[in-house]
Short mmCIF file of N, CA, C and O in Angstrom, two decimals:
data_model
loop_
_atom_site.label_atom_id
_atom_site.label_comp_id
_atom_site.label_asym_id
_atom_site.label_seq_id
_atom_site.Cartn_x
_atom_site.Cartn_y
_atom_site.Cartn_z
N UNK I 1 -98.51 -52.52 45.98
CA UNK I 1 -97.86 -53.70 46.50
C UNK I 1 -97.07 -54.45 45.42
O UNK I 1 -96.28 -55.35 45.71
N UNK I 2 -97.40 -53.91 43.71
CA UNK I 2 -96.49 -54.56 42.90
C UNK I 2 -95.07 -54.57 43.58
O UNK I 2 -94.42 -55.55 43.96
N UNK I 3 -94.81 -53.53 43.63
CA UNK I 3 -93.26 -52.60 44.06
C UNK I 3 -92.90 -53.97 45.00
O UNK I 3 -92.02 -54.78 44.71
N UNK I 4 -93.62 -54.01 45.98
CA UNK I 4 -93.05 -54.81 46.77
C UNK I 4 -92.76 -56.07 46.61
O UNK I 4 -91.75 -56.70 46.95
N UNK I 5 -93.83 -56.44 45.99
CA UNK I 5 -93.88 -58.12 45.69
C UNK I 5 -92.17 -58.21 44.74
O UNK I 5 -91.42 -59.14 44.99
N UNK I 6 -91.70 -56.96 43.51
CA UNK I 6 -90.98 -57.38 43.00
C UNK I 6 -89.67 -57.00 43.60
O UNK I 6 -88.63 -57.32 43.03
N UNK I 7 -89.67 -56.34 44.73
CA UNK I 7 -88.65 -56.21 45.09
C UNK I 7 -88.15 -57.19 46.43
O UNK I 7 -87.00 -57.24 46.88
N UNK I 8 -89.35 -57.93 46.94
CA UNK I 8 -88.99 -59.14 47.82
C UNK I 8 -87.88 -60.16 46.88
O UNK I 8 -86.79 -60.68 47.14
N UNK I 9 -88.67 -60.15 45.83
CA UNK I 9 -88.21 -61.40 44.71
C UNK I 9 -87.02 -61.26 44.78
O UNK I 9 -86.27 -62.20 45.05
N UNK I 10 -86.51 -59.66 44.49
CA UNK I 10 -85.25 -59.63 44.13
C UNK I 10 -84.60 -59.44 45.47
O UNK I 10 -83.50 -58.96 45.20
N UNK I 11 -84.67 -59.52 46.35
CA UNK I 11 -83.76 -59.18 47.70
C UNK I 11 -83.61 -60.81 48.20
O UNK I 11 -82.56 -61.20 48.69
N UNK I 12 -84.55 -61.55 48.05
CA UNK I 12 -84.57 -63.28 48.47
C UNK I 12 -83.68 -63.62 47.41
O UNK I 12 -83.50 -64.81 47.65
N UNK I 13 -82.91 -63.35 46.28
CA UNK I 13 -82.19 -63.98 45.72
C UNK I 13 -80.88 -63.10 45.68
O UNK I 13 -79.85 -63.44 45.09
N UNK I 14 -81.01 -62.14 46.25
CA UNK I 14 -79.30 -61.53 46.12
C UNK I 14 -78.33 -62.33 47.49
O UNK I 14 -78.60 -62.82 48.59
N UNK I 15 -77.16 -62.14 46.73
CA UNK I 15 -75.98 -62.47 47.66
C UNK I 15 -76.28 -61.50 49.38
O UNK I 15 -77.06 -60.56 49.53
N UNK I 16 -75.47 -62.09 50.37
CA UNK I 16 -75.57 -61.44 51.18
C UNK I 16 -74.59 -59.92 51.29
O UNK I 16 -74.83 -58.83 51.83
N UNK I 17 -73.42 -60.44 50.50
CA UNK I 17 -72.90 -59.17 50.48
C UNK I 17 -73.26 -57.96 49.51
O UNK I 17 -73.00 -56.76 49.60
N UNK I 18 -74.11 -58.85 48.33
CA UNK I 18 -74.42 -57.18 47.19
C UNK I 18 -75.77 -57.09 47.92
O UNK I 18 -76.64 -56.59 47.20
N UNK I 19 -76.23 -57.47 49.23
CA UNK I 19 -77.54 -57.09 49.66
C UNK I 19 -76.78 -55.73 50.41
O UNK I 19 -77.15 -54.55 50.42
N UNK I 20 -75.76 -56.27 50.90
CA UNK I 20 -74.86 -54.93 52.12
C UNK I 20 -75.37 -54.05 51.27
O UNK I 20 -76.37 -53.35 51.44
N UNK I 21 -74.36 -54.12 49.91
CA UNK I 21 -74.04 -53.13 49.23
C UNK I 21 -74.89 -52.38 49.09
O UNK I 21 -74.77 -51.23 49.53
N UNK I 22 -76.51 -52.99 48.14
CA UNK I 22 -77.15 -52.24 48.07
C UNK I 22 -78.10 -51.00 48.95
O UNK I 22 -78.71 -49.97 48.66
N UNK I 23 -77.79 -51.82 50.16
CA UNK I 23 -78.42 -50.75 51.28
C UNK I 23 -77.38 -50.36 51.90
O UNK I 23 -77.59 -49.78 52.96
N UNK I 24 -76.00 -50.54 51.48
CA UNK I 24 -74.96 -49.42 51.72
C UNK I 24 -75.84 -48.14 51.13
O UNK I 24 -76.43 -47.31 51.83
N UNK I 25 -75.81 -48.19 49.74
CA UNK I 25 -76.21 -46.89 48.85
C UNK I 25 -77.62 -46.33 48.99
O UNK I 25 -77.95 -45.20 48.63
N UNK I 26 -78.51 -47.37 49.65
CA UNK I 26 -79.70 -47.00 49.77
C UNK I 26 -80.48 -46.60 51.17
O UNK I 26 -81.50 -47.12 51.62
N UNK I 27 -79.66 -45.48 51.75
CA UNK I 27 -79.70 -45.19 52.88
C UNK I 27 -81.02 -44.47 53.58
O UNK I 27 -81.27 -43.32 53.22
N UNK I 28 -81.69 -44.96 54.35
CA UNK I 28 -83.44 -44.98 54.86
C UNK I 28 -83.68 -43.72 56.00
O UNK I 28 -83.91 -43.96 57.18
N UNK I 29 -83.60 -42.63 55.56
CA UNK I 29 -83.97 -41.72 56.19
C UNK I 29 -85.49 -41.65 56.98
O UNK I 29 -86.59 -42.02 56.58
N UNK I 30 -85.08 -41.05 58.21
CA UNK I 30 -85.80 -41.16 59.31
C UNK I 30 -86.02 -40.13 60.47
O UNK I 30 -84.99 -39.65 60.96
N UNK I 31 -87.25 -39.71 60.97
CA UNK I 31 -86.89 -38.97 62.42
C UNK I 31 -87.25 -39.75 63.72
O UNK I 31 -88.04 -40.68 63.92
N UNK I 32 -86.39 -39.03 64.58
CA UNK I 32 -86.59 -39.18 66.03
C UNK I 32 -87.84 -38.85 66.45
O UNK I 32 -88.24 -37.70 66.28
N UNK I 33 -88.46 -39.62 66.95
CA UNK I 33 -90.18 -38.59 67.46
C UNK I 33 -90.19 -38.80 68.74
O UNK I 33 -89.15 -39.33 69.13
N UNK I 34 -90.82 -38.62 69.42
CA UNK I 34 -91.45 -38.81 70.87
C UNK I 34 -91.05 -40.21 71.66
O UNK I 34 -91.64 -41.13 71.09
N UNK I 35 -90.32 -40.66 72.68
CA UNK I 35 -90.19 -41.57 72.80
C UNK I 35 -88.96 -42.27 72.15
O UNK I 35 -88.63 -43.46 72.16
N UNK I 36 -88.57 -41.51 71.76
CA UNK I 36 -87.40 -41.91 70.96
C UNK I 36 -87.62 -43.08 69.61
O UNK I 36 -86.72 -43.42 68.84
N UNK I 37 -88.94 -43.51 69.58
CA UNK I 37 -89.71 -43.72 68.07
C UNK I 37 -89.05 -43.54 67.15
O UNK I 37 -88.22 -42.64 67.33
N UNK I 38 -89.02 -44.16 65.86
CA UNK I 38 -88.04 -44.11 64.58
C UNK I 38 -89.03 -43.90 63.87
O UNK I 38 -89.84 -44.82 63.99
N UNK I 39 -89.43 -42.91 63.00
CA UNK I 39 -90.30 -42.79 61.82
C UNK I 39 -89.58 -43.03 60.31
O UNK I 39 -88.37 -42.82 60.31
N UNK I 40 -90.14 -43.42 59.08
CA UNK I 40 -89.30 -43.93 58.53
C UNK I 40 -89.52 -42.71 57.40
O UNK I 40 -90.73 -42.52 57.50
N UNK I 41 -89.24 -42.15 56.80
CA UNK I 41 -89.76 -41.11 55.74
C UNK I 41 -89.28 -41.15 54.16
O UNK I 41 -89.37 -40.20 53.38
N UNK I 42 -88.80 -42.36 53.89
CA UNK I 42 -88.58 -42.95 52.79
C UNK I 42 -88.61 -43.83 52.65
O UNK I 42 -88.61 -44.54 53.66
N UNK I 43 -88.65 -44.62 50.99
CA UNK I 43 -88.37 -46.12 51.21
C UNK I 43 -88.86 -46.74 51.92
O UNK I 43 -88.15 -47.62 52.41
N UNK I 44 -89.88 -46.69 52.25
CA UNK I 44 -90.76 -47.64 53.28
C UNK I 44 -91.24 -48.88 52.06
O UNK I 44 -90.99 -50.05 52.36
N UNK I 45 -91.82 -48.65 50.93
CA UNK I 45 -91.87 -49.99 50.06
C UNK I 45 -90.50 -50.95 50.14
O UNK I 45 -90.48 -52.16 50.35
N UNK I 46 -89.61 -50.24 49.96
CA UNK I 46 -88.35 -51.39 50.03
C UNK I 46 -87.72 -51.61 51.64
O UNK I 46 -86.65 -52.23 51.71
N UNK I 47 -88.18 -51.26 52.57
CA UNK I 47 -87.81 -51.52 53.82
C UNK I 47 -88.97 -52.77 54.34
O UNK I 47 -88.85 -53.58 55.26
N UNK I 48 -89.97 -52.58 53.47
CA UNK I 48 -91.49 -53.73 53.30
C UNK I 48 -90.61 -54.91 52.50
O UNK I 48 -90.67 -56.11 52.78
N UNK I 49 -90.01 -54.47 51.73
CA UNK I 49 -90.21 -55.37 50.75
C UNK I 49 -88.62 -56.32 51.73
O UNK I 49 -88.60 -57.54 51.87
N UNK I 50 -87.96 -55.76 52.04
CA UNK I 50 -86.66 -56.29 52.50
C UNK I 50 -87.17 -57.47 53.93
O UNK I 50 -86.85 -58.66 53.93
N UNK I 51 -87.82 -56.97 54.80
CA UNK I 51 -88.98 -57.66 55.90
C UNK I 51 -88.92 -59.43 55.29
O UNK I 51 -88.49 -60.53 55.64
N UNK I 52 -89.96 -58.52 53.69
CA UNK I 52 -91.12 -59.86 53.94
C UNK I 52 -89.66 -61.05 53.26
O UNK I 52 -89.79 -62.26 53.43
N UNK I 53 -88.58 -60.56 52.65
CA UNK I 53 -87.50 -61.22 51.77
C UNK I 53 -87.63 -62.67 52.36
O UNK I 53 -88.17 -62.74 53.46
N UNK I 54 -87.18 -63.91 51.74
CA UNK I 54 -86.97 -64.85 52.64
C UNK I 54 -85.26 -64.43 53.23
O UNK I 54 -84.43 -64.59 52.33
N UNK I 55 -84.86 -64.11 54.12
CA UNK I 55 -83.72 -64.19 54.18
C UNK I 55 -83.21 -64.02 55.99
O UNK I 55 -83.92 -63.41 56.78
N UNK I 56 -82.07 -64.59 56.36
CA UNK I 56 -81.91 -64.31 57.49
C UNK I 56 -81.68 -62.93 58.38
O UNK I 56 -81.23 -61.95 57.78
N UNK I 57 -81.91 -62.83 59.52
CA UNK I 57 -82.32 -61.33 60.00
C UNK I 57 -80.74 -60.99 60.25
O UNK I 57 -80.81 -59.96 60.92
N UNK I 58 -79.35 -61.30 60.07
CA UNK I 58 -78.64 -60.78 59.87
C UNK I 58 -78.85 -59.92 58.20
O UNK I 58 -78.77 -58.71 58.01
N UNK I 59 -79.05 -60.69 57.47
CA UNK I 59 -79.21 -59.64 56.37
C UNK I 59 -80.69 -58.82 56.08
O UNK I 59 -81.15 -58.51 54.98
N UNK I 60 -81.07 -58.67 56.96
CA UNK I 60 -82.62 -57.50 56.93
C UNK I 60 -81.82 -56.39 57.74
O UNK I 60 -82.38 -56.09 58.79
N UNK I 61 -80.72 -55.76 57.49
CA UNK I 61 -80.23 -54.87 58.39
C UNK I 61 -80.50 -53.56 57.07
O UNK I 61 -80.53 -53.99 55.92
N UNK I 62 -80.61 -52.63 57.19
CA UNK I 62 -80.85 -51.26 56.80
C UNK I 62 -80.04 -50.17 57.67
O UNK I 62 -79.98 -50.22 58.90
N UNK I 63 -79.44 -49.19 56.88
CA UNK I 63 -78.76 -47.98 57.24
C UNK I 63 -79.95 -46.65 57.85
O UNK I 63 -80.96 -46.30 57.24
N UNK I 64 -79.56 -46.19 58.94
CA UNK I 64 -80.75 -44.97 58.66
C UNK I 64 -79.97 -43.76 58.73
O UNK I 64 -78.82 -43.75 59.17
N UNK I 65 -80.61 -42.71 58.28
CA UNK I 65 -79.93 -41.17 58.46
C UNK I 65 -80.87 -40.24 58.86
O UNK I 65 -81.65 -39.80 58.02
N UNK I 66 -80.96 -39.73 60.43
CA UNK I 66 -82.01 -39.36 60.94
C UNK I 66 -81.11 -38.26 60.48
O UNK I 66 -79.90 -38.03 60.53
N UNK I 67 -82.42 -37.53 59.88
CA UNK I 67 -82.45 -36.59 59.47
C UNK I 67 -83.32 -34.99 60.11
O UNK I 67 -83.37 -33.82 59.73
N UNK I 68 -83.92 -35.84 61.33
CA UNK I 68 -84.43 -34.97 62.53
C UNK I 68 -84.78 -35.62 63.89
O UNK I 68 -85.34 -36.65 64.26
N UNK I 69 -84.11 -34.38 64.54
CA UNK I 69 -84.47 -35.52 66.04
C UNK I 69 -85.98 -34.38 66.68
O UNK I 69 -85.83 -33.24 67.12
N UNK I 70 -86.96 -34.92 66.57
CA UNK I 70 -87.93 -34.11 66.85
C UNK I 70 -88.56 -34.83 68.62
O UNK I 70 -89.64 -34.41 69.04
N UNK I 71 -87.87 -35.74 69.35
CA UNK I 71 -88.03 -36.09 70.19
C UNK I 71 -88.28 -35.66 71.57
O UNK I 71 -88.48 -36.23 72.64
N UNK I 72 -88.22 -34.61 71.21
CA UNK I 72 -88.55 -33.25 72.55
C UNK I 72 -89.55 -32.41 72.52
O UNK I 72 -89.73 -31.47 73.29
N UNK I 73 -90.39 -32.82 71.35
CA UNK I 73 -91.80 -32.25 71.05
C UNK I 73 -92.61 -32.65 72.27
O UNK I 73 -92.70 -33.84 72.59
N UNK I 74 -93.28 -31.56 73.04
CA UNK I 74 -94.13 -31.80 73.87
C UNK I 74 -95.72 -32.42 73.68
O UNK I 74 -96.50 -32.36 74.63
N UNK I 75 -95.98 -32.80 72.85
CA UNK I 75 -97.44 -33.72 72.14
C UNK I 75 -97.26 -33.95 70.91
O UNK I 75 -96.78 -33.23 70.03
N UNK I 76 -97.85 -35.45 70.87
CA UNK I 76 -97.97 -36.41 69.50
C UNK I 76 -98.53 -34.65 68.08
O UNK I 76 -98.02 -34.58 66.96
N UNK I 77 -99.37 -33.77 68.51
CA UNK I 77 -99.72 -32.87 67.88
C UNK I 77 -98.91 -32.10 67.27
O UNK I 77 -98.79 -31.87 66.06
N UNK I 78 -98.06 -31.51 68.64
CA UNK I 78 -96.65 -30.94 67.66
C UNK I 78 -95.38 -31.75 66.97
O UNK I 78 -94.43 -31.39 66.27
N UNK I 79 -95.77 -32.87 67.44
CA UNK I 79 -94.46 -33.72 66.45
C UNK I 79 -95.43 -34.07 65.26
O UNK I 79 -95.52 -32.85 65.39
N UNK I 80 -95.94 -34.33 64.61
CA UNK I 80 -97.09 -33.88 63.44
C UNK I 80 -96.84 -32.70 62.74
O UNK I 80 -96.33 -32.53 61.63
N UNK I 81 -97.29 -31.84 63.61
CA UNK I 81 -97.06 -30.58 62.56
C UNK I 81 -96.04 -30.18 62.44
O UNK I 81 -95.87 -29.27 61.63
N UNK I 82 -94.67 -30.80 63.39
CA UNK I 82 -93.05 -30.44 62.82
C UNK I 82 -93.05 -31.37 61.86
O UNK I 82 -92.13 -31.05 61.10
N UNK I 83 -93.57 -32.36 61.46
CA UNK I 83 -93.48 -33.13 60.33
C UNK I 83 -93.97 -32.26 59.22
O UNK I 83 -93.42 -31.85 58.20
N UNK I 84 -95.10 -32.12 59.69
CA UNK I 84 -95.71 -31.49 58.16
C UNK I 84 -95.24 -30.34 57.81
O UNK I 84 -95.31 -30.15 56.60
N UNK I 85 -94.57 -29.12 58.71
CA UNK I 85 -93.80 -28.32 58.33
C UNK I 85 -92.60 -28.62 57.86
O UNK I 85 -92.03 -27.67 57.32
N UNK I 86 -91.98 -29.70 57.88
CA UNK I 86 -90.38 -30.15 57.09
C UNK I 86 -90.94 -31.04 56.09
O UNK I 86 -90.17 -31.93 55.72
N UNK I 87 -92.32 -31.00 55.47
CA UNK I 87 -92.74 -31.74 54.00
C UNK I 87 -92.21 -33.16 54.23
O UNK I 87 -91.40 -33.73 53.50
N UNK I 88 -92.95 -33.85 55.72
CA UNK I 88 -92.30 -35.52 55.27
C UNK I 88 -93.30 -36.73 55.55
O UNK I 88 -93.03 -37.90 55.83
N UNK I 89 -94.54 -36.11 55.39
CA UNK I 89 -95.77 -36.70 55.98
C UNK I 89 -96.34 -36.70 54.27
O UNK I 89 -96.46 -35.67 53.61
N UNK I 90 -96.66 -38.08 53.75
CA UNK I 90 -97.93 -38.15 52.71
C UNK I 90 -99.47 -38.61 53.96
O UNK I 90 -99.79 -39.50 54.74
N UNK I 91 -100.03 -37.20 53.37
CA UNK I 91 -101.19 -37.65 54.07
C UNK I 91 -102.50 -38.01 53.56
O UNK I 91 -103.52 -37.95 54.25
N UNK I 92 -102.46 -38.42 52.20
CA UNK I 92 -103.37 -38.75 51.22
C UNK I 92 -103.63 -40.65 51.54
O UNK I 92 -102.79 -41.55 51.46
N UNK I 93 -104.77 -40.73 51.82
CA UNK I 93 -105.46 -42.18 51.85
C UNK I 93 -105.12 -43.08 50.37
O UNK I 93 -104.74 -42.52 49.34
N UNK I 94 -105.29 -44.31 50.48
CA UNK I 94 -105.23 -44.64 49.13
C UNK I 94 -106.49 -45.02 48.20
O UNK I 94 -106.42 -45.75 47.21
N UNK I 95 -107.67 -44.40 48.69
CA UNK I 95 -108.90 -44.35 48.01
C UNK I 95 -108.74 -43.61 46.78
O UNK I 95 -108.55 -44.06 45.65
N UNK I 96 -108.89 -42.02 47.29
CA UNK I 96 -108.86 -41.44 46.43
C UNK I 96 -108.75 -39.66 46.78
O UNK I 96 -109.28 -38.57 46.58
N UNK I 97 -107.34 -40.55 47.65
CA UNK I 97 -106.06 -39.36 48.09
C UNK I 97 -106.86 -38.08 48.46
O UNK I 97 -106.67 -36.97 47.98
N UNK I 98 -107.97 -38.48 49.60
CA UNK I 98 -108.23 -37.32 50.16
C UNK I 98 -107.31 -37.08 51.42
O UNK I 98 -106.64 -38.03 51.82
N UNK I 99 -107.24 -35.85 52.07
CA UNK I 99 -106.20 -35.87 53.08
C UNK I 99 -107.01 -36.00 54.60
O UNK I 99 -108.06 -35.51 55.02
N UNK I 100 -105.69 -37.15 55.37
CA UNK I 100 -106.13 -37.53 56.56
C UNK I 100 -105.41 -37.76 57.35
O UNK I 100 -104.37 -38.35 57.06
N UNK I 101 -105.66 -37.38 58.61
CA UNK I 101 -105.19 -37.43 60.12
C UNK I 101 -103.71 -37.96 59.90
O UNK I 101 -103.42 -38.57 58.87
N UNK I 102 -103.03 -37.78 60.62
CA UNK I 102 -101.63 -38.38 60.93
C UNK I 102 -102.10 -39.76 62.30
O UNK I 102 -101.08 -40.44 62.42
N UNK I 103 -102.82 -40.11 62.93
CA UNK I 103 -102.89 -40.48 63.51
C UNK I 103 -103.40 -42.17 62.30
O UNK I 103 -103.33 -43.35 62.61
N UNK I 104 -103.78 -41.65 61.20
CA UNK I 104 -104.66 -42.98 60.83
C UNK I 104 -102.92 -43.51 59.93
O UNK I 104 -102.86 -44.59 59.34
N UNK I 105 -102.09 -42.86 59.98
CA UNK I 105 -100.91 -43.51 59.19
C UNK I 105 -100.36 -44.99 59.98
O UNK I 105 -100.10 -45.23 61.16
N UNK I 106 -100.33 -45.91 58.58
CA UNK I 106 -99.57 -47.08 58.92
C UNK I 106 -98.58 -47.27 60.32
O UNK I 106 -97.39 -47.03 60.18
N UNK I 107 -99.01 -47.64 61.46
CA UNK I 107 -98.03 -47.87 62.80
C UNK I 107 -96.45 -48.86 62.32
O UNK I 107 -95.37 -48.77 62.90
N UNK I 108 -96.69 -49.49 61.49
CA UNK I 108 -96.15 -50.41 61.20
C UNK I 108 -95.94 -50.34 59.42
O UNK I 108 -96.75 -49.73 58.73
N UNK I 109 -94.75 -51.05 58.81
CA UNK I 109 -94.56 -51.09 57.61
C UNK I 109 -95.24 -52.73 56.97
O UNK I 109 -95.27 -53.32 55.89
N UNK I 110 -95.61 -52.92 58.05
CA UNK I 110 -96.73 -54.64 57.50
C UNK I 110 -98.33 -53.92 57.37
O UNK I 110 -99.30 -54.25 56.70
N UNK I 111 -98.13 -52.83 58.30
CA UNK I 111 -99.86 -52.09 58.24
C UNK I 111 -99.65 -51.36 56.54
O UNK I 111 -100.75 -51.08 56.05
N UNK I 112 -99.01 -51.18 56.06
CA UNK I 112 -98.88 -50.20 54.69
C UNK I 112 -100.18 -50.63 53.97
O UNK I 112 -100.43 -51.82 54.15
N UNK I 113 -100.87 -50.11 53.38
CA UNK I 113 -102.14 -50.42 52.29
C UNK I 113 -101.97 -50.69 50.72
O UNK I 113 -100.91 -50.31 50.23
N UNK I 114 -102.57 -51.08 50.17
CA UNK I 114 -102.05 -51.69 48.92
C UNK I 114 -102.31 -49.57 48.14
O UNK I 114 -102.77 -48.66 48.82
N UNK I 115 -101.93 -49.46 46.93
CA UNK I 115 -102.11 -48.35 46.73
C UNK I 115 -101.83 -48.84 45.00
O UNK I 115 -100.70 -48.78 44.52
N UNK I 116 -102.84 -49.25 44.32
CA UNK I 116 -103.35 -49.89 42.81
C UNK I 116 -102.57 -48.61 41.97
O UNK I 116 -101.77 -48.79 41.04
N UNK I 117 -102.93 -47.44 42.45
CA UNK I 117 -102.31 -46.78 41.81
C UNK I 117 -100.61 -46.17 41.20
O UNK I 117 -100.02 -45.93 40.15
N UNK I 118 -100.37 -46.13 42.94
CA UNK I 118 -98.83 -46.41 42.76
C UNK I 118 -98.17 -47.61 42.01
O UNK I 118 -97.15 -47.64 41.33
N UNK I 119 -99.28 -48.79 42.43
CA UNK I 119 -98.54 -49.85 41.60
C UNK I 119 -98.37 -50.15 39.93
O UNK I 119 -97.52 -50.61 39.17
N UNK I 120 -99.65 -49.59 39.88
CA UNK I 120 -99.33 -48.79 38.15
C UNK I 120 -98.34 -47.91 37.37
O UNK I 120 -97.89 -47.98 36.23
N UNK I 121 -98.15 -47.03 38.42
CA UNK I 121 -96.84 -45.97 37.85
C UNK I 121 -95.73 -46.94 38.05
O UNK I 121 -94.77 -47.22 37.33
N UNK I 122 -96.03 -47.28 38.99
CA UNK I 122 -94.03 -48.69 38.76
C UNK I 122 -94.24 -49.44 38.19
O UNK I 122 -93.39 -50.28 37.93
#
């Protein structure tokens, strides 16, 4: 949650237009799932961190580049394992990154878990 905390900081004080900019360049890849559902498969810390920004919801706008439309999967099961066969699922807990269910992943980018460790490497 370092990541985030410092990247709120810095998104509540940028201009509205070098905010464009920067998520001009910082484009948030995503698939189509079931339901037509948006999964987010990157950048989810800075799509957190852009949320919590103080700033108006004209500028919380983000680019996406679906990068699969897996929306014709006949069960939550096989849209899972077309995930995990195109490598875009971390399925490691943040205890102590044993691997778990797709079902227990964050619904939401406010559900995300703090992860001490990641926040160390940044």
């Amino acid at each position: 949650m370092e990541e985030i905390r410092c990247k709120t900081s810095r998104y509540a004080t940028m201009g509205s237009s070098d905010l464009q900019k920067y998520w001009a360049k910082h484009v948030v890849p995503a698939v189509v799932g079931i339901d037509d559902d948006l999964y987010i498969t990157d950048h989810h810390h800075s799509a957190l961190a852009l949320l919590l920004a103080d700033r108006k919801s004209e500028d919380r706008l983000m680019l996406l580049n679906i990068t699969a439309d897996l929306s014709a999967s006949a069960t939550r099961g096989l849209f899972w394992t077309a995930m995990l066969e195109r490598d875009l699922l971390w399925l490691f807990d943040d205890k102590n990154h044993s691997p778990m269910h797709p079902n227990l992943l964050p619904t939401t980018l406010s559900r995300m878990v703090n992860d001490p460790y990641r926040s160390l490497v940044w």
